[in-house]
CSV table of C-alpha atoms and ligand atoms in Angstrom, one decimal:
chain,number,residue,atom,x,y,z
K,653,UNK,CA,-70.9,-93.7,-15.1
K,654,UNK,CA,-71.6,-97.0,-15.9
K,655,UNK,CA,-73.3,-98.7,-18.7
K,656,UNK,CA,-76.3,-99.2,-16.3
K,657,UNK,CA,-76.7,-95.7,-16.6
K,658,UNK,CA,-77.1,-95.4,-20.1
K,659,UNK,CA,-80.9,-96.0,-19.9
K,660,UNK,CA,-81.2,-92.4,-18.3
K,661,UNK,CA,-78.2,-91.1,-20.1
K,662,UNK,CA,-78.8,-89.4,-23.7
K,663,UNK,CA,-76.2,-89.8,-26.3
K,664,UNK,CA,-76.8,-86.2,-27.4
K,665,UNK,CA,-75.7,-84.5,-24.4
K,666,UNK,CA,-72.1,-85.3,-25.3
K,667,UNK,CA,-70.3,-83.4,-26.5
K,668,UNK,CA,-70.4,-80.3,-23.9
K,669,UNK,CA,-70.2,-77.1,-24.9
K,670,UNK,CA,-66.5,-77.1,-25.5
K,671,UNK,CA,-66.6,-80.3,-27.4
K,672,UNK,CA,-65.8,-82.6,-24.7
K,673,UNK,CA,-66.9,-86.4,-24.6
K,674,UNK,CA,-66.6,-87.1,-20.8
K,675,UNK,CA,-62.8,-86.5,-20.7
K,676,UNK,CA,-61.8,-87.3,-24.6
K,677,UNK,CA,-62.1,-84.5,-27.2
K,678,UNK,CA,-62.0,-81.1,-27.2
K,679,UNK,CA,-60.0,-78.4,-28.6
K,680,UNK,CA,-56.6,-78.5,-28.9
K,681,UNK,CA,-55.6,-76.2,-31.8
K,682,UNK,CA,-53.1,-73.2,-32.6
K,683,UNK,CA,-54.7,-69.5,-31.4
K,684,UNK,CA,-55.4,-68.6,-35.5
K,685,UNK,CA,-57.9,-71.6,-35.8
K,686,UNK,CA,-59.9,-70.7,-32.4
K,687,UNK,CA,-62.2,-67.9,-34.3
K,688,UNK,CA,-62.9,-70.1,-37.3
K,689,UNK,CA,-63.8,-72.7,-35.2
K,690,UNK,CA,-66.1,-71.0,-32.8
K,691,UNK,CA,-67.7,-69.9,-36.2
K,692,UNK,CA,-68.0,-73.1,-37.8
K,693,UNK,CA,-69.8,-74.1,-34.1
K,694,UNK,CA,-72.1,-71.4,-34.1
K,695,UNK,CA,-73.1,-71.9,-37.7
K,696,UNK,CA,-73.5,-75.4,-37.4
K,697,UNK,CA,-75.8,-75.1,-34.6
K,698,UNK,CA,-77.7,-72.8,-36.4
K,699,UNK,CA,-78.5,-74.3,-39.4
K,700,UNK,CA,-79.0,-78.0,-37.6
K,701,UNK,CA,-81.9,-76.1,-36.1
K,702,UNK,CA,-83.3,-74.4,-39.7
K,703,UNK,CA,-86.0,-76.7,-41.2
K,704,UNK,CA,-85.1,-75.1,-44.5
K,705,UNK,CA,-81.4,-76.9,-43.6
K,706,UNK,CA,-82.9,-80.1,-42.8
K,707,UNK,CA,-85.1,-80.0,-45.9
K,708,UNK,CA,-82.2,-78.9,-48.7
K,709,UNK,CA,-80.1,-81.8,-47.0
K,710,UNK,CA,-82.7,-84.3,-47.3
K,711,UNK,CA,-83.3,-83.4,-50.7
K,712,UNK,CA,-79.3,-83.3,-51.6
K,713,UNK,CA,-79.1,-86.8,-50.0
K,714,UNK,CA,-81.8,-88.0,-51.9
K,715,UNK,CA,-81.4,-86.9,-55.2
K,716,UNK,CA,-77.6,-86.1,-55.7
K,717,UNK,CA,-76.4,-89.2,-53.2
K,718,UNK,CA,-78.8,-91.7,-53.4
K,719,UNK,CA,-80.1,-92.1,-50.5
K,720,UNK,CA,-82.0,-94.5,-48.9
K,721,UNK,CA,-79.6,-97.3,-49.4
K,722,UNK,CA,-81.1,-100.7,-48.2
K,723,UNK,CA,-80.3,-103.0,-45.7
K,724,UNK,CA,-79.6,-106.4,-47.5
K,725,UNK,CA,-79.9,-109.8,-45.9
K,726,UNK,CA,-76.9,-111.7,-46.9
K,727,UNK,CA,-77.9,-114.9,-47.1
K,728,UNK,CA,-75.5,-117.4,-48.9
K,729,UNK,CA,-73.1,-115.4,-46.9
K,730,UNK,CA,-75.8,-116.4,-43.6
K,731,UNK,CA,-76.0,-120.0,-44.9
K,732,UNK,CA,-72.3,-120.5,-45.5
K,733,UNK,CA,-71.0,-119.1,-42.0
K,734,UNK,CA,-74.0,-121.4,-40.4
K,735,UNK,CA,-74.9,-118.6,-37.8
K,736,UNK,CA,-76.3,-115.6,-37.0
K,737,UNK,CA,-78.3,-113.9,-40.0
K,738,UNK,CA,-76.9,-111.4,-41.4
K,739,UNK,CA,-77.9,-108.1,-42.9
K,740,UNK,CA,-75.7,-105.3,-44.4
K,741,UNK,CA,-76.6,-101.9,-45.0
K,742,UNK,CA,-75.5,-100.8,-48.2
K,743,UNK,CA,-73.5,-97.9,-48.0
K,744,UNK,CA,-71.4,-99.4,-50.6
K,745,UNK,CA,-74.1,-98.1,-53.4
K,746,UNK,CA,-74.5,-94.3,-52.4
K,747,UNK,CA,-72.6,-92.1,-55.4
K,748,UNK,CA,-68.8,-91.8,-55.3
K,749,UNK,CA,-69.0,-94.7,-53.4
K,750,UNK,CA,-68.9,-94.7,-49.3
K,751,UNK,CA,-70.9,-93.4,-47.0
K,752,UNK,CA,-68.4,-90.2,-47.0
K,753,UNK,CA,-71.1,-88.4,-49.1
K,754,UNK,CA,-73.6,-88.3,-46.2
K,755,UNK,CA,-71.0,-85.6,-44.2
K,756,UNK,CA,-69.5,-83.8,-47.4
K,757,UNK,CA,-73.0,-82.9,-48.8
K,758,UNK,CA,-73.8,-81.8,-45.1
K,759,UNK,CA,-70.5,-79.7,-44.9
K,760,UNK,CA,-71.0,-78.5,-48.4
K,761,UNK,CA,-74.7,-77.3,-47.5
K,762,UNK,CA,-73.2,-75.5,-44.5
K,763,UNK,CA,-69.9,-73.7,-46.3
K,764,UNK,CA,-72.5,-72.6,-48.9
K,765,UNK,CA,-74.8,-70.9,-45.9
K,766,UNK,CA,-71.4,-69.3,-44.3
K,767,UNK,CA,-70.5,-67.8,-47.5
K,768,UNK,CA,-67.0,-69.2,-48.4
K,769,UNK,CA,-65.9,-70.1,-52.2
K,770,UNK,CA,-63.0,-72.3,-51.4
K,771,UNK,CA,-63.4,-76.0,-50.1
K,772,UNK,CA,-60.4,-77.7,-49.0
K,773,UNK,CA,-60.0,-81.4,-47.5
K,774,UNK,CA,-57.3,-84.4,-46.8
K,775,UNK,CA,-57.8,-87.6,-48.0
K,776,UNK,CA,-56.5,-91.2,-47.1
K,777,UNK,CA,-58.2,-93.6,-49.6
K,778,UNK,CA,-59.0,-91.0,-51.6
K,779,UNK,CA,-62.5,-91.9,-51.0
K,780,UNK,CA,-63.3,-88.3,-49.1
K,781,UNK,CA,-61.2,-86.7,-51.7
K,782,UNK,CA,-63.5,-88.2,-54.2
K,783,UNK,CA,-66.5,-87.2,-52.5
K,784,UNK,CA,-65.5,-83.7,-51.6
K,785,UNK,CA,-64.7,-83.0,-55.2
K,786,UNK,CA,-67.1,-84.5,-56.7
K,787,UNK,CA,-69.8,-82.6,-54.2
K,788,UNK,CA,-67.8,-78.9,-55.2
K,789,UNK,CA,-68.3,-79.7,-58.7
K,790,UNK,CA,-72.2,-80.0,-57.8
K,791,UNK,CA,-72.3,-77.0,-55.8
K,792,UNK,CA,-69.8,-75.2,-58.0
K,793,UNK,CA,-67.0,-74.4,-55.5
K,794,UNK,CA,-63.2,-74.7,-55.5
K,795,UNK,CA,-61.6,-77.8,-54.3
K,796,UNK,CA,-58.3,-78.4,-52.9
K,797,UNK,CA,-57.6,-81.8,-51.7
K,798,UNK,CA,-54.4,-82.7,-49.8
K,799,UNK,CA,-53.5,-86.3,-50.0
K,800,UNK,CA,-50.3,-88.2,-48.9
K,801,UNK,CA,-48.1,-89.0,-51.8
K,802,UNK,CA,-47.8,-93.0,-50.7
K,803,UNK,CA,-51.9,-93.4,-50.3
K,804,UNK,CA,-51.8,-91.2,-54.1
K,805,UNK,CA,-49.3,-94.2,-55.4
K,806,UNK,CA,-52.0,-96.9,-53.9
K,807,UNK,CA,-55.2,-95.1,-55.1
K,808,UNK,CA,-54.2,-93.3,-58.7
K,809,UNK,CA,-57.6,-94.4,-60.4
K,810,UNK,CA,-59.0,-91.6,-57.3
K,811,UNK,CA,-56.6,-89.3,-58.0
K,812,UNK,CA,-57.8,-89.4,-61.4
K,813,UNK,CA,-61.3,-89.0,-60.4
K,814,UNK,CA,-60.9,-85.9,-58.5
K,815,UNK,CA,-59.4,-84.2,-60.9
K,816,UNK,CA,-62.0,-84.8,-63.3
K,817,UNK,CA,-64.1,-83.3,-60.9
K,818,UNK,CA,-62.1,-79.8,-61.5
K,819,UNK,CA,-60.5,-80.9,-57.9
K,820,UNK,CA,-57.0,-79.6,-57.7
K,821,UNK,CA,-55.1,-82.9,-56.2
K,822,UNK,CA,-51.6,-81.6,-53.6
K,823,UNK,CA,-49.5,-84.5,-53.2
K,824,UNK,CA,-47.9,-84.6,-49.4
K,825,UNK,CA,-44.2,-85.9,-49.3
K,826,UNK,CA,-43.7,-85.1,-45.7
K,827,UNK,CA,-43.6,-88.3,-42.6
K,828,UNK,CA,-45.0,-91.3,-44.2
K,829,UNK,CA,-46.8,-89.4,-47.0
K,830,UNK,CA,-50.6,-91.0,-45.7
K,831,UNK,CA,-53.2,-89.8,-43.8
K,832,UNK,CA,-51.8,-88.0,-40.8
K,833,UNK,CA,-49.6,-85.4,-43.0
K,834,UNK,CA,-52.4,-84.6,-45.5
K,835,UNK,CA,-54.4,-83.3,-42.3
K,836,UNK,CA,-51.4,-81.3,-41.0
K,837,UNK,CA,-51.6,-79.4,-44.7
K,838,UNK,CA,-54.5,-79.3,-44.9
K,839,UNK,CA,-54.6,-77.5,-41.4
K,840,UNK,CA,-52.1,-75.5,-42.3
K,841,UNK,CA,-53.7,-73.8,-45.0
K,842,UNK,CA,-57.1,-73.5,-43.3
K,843,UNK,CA,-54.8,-71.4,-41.0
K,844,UNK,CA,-54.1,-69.0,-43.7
K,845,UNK,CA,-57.2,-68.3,-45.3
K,846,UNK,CA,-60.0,-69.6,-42.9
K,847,UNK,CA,-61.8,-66.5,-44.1
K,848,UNK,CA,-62.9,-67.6,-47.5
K,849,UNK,CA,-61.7,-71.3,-47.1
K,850,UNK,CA,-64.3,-74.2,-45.3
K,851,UNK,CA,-62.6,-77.3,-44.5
K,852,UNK,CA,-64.4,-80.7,-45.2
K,853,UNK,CA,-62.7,-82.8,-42.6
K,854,UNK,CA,-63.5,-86.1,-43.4
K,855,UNK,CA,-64.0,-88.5,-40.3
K,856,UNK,CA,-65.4,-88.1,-37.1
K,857,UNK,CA,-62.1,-86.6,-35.7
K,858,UNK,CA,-60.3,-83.4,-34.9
K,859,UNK,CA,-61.1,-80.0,-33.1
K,860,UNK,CA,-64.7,-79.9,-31.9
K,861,UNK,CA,-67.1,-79.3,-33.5
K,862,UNK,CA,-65.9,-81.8,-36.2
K,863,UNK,CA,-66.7,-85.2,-34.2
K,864,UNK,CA,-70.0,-83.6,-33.3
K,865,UNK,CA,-71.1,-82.7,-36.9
K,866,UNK,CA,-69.8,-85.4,-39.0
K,867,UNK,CA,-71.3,-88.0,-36.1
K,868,UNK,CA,-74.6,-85.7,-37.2
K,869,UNK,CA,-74.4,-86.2,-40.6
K,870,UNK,CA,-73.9,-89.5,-40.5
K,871,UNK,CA,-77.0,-90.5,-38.4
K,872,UNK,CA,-78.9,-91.4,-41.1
K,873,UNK,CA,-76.7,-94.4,-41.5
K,874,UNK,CA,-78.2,-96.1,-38.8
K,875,UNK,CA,-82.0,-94.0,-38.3
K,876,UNK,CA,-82.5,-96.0,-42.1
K,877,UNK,CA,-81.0,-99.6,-40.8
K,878,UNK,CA,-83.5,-99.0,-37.6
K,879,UNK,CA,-86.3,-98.4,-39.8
K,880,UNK,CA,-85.1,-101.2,-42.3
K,881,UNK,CA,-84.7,-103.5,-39.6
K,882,UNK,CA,-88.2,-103.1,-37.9
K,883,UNK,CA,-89.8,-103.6,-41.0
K,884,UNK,CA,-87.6,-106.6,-42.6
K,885,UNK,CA,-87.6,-108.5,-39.2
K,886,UNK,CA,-89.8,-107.0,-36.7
K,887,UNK,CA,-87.0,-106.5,-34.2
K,888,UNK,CA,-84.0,-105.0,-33.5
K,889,UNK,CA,-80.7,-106.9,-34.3
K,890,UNK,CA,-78.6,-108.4,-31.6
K,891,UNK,CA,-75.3,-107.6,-32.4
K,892,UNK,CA,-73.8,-104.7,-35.2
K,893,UNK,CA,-70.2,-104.4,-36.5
K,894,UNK,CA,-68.6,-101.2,-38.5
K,895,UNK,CA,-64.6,-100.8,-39.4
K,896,UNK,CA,-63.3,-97.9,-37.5
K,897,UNK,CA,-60.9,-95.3,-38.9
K,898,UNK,CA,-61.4,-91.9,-37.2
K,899,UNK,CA,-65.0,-93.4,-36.7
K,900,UNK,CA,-67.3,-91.8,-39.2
K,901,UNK,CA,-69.2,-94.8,-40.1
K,902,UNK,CA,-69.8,-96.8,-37.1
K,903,UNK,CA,-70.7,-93.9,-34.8
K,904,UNK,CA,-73.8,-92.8,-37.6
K,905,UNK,CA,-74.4,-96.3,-38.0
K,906,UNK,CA,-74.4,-97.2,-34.0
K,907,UNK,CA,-75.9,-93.9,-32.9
K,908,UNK,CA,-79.5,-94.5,-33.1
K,909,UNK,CA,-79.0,-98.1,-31.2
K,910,UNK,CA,-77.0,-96.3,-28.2
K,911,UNK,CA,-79.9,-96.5,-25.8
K,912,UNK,CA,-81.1,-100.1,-27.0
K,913,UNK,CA,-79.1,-102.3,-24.1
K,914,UNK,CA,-80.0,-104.9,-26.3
K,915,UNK,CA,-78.5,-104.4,-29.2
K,916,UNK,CA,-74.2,-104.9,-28.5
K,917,UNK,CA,-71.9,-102.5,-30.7
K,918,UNK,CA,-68.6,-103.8,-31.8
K,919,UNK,CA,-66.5,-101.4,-33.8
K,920,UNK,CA,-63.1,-103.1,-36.1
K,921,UNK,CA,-60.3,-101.5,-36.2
K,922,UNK,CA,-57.2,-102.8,-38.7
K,923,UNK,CA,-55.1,-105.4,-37.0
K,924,UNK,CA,-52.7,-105.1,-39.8
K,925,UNK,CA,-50.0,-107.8,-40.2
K,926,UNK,CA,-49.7,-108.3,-36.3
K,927,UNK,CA,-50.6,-106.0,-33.2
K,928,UNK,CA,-47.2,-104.6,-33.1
K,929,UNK,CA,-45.7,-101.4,-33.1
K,930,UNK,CA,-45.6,-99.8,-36.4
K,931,UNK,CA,-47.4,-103.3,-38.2
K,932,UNK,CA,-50.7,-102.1,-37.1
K,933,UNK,CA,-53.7,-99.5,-37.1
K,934,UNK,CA,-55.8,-100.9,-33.8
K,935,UNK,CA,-55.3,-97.7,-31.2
K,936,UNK,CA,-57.1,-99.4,-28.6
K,937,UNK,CA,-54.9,-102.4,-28.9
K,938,UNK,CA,-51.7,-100.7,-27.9
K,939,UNK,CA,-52.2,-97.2,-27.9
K,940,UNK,CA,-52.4,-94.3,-25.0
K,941,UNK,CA,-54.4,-91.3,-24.3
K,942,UNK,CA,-53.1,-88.5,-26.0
K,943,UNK,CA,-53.3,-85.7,-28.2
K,944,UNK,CA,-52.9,-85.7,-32.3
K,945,UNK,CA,-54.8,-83.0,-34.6
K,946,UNK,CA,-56.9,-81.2,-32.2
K,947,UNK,CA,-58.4,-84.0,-29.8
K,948,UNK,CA,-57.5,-86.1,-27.2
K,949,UNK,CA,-58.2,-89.7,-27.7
K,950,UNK,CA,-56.7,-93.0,-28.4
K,951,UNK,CA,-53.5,-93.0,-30.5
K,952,UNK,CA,-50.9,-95.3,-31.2
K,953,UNK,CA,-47.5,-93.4,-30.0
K,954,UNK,CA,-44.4,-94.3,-28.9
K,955,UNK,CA,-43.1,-94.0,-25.1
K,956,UNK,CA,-41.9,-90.3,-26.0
K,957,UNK,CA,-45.6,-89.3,-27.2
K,958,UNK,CA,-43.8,-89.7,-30.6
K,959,UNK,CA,-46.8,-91.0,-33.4
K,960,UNK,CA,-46.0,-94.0,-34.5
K,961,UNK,CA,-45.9,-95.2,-37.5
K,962,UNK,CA,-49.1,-97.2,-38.9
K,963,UNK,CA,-49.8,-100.3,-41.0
K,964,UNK,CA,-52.8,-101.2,-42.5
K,965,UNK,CA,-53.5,-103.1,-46.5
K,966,UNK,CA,-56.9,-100.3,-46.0
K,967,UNK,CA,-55.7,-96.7,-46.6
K,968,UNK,CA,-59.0,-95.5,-45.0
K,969,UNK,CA,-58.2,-97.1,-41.5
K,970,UNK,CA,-54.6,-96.3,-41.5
K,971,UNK,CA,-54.7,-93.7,-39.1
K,972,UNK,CA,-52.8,-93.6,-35.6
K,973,UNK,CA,-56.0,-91.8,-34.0
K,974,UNK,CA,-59.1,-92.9,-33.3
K,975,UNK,CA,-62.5,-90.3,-33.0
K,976,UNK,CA,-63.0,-88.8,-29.3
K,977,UNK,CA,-66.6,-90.5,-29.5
K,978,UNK,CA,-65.4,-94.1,-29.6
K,979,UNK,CA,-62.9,-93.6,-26.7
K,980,UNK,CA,-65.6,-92.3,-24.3
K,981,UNK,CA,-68.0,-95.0,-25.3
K,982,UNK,CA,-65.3,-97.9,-25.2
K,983,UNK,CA,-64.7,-95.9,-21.3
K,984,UNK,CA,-68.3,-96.4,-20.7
K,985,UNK,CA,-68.3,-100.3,-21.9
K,986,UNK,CA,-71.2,-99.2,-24.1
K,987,UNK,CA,-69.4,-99.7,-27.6
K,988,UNK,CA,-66.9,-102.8,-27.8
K,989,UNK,CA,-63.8,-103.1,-30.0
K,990,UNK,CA,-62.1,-105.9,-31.9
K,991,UNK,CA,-59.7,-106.1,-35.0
K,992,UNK,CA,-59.7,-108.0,-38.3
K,993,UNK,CA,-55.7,-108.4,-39.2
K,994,UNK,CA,-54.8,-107.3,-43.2
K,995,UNK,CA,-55.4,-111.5,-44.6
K,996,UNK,CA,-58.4,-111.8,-42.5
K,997,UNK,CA,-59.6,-109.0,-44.3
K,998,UNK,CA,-58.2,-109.9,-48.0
K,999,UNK,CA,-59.7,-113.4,-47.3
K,1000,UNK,CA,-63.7,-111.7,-46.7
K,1001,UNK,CA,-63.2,-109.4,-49.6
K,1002,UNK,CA,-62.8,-112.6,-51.7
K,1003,UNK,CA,-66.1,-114.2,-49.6
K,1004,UNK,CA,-68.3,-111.8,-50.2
K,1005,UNK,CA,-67.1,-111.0,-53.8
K,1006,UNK,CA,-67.9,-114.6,-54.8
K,1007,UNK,CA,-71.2,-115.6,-52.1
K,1008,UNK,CA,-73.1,-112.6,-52.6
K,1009,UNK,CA,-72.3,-110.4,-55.7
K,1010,UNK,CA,-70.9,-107.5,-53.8
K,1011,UNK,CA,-67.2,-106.5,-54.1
K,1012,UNK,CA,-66.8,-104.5,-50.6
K,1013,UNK,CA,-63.9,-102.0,-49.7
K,1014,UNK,CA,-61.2,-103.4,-48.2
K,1015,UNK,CA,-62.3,-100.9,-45.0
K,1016,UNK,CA,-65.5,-102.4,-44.9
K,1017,UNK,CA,-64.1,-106.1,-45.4
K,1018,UNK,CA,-62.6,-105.6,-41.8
K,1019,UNK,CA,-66.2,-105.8,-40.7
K,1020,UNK,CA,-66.7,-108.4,-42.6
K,1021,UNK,CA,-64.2,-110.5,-41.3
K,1022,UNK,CA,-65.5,-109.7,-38.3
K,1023,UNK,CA,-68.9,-111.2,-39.0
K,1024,UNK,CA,-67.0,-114.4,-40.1
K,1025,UNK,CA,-65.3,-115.2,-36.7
K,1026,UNK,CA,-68.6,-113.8,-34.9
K,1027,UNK,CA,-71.4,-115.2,-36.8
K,1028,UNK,CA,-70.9,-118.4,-36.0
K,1029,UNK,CA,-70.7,-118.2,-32.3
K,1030,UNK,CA,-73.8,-117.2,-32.7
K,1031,UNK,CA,-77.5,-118.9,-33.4
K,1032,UNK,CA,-79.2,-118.9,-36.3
K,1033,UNK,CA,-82.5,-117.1,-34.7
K,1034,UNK,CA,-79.9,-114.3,-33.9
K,1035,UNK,CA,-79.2,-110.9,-36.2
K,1036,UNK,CA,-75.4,-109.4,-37.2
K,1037,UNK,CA,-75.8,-106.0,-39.1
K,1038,UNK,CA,-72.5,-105.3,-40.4
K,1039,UNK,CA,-72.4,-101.2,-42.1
K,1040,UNK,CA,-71.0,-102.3,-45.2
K,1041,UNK,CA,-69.3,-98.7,-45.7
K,1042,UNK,CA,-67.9,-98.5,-48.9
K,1043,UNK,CA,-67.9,-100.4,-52.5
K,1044,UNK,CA,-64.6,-102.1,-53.3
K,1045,UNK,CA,-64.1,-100.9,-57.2
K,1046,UNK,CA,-61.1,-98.7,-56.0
K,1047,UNK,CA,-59.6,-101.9,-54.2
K,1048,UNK,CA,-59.4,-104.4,-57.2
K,1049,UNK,CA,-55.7,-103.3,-58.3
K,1050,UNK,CA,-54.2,-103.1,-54.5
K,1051,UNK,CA,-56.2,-106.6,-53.6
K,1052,UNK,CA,-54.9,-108.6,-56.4
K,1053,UNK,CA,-51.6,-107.3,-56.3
K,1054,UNK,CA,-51.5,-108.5,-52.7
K,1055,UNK,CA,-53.2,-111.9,-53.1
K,1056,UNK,CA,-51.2,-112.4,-56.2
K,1057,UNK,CA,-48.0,-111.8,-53.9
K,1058,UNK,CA,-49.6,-114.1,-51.3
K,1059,UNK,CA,-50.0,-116.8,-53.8
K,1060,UNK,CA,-46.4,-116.5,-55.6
K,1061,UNK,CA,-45.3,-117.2,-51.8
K,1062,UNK,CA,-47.5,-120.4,-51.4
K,1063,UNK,CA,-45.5,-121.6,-54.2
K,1064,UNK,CA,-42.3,-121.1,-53.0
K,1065,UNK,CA,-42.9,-123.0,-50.0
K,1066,UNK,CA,-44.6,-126.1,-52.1
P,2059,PLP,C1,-62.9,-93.7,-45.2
P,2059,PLP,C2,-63.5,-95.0,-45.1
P,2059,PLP,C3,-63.6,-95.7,-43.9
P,2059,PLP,C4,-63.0,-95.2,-42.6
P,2059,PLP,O1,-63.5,-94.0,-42.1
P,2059,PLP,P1,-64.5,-93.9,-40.9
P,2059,PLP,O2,-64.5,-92.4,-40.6
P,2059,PLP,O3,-63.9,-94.7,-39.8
P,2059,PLP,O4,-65.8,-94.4,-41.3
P,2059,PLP,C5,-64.3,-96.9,-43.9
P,2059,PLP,N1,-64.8,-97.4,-45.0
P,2059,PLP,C6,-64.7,-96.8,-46.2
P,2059,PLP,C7,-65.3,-97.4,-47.4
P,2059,PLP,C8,-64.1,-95.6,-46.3
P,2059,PLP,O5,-64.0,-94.9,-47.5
């Protein structure tokens, strides 16, 4: 197919049945988990069709997240970049924090209608953690959340938070104590009591019909920035930018636009200190087709099929796999990719901290940096929405630590 075709194509045909985008995703998971996820599909599908679904998550995403969030025109940022104009959409001011809310309230909604007590989930930045606990305490269920023992080190202040939710935090000391191994654990104990036990996976990654469903639940990311962008401009924008981890973000925020040929999609993966092996997080700058945690997609791996390791200053991006979604849509030339490198990043945190008011996660200041090298290639009659994902509270200790190291190093070379 080619993007020509995507005026007859429609984005929700994909995935098929058995979860496959065109030749990424799927299935790939140990015998014990096929059951529970044929379940979790048929349920899924079921209540996505139940108005009384639709309505109690509206109403969960109103009142308990804080939905709509607005899309904000940014404009000493516009002014000072001398560019495109550019609008963020404020995910950054939903409760807990990110838009991770949007697909834990969903998942929540659904584990409630399937009956289970027990809520387990991994956590990188401790962002999902955060939300999934903090959702169980609102819903009164019990919450395990695996997290690596390095990204528990770099975000203490969440590991604090979840536990005040009633959250019960496992730390992960096997590989490289991140992302990656808090899924395997988190796998492995879905394994051995899938019966009682729903897991909140936490990006649009993994088995089907995770993609499918968090992709879902985060529509509403970019339905609202349509809407808001109609309204506030009277057209669509030109050009919009998301960080990429596993994906959650930018595909909700992209998915409504898919069809508008118009409007280009970039997503920004982290370029960490260089594009190198083991320095960086940008799979489709150096990585293969293969298959990690279920699906096959993008991942950074060695010649052996050996994971590599991963680098990123963002704990939410630092992940060697990327979501089955963005792989067939980079295939299909319809979604473009870039990366913003770990000072770029640093250096748009600071810029938007001090232009416009906002401190943003260092995640989404990948996307921001983005919007700093595009803007200005572009004209000023031209619009850049950049899905500003998260709020960067949980970032102050890590980002000063960093630029404080940055600085001491400035002055050793003066
Ligand atoms: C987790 C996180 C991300 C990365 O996850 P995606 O699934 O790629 O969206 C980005 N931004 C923030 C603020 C996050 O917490």
């Amino acid at each position: 197919m080619s993007s020509v075709d995507l005026i007859d194509f429609d984005p929700l045909t994909v995935p098929d049945e058995l979860g496959h985008f065109g030749e990424f995703g799927g299935s790939y998971v140990p015998e014990t988990l096929v059951t529970p996820l044929a379940e979790l599909t048929a349920a899924y599908r079921e209540a996505s069709a139940d108005p009384e679904f639709q309505e109690d998550l509206e109403r969960e995403l109103r009142e308990f997240a804080g939905r709509s969030t607005p899309l904000y025109f940014a404009k000493r940022l516009t002014e000072q970049l001398k560019g495109a104009q550019i609008y963020l959409k404020r995910e950054d001011l939903l409760h807990t924090g990110a838009h991770k809310i949007n697909n834990v309230v969903g998942q929540l909604l659904l584990a409630r209608r399937m009956g289970k007590t027990r809520i387990i989930a991994e956590t990188g930045a401790g962002q999902h953690g955060v939300a999934t606990a903090a959702g169980c305490a609102r819903f009164g269920l019990k919450c395990v959340i695996y997290m690596g023992a390095e990204d528990m080190r770099r975000q203490a202040l969440n590991v604090y938070r979840m536990r005040l939710h009633g959250a019960e935090v496992r730390g992960v000391e096997a590989g490289q104590k991140t992302l990656k191994d808090a899924v395997n654990e988190a796998m492995r104990d879905w394994v051995a009591d899938s019966r009682n036990t729903h897991y909140v996976l936490g990006s649009a990654l993994g088995a089907h019909p995770y993609p499918m469903m968090v992709r879902d639940f985060h529509r509403v990311i970019g339905r609202e920035t349509r809407q808001q962008i109609l309204e506030q401009a009277g057209r669509l924008p030109d050009e919009m930018a998301a960080c990429v981890g596993g994906g959650s973000n930018a595909i909700g925020f992209f998915f409504d636009f898919l069809k508008d040929e118009s409007v280009r999609l970039v997503g920004v993966e982290a370029g960490g200190r260089r594009i190198h092996p083991g320095e960086h997080a940008a799979r489709f700058s150096g990585g293969r087709l293969g298959v990690l945690q279920g699906s096959k997609t993008w991942l950074l791996q060695n010649e052996d099929g050996q994971i590599e390791k991963t680098h990123s200053v963002s704990a939410g991006l630092d992940y060697a796999a990327v979501g089955p979604e963005h792989a067939f849509y980079r295939s299909l030339g319809r979604i473009d990719f870039s990366s913003s490198s770990d000072d770029e990043c640093l250096n748009a945190f600071q810029l938007l901290s001090r232009c416009e008011g906002i401190i943003p996660a260092l995640e989404s200041s990948h996307g921001l940096a983005y919007a700093v090298r595009r803007a200005p290639e572009m004209s000023p009659d031209q619009i850049l929405c950049i899905n500003l994902s998260g709020r960067g509270d949980k970032d102050v200790q890590e980002a000063s630590r960093l630029m404080d190291a940055v600085e001491n190093l400035r002055k050793e070379n003066e």
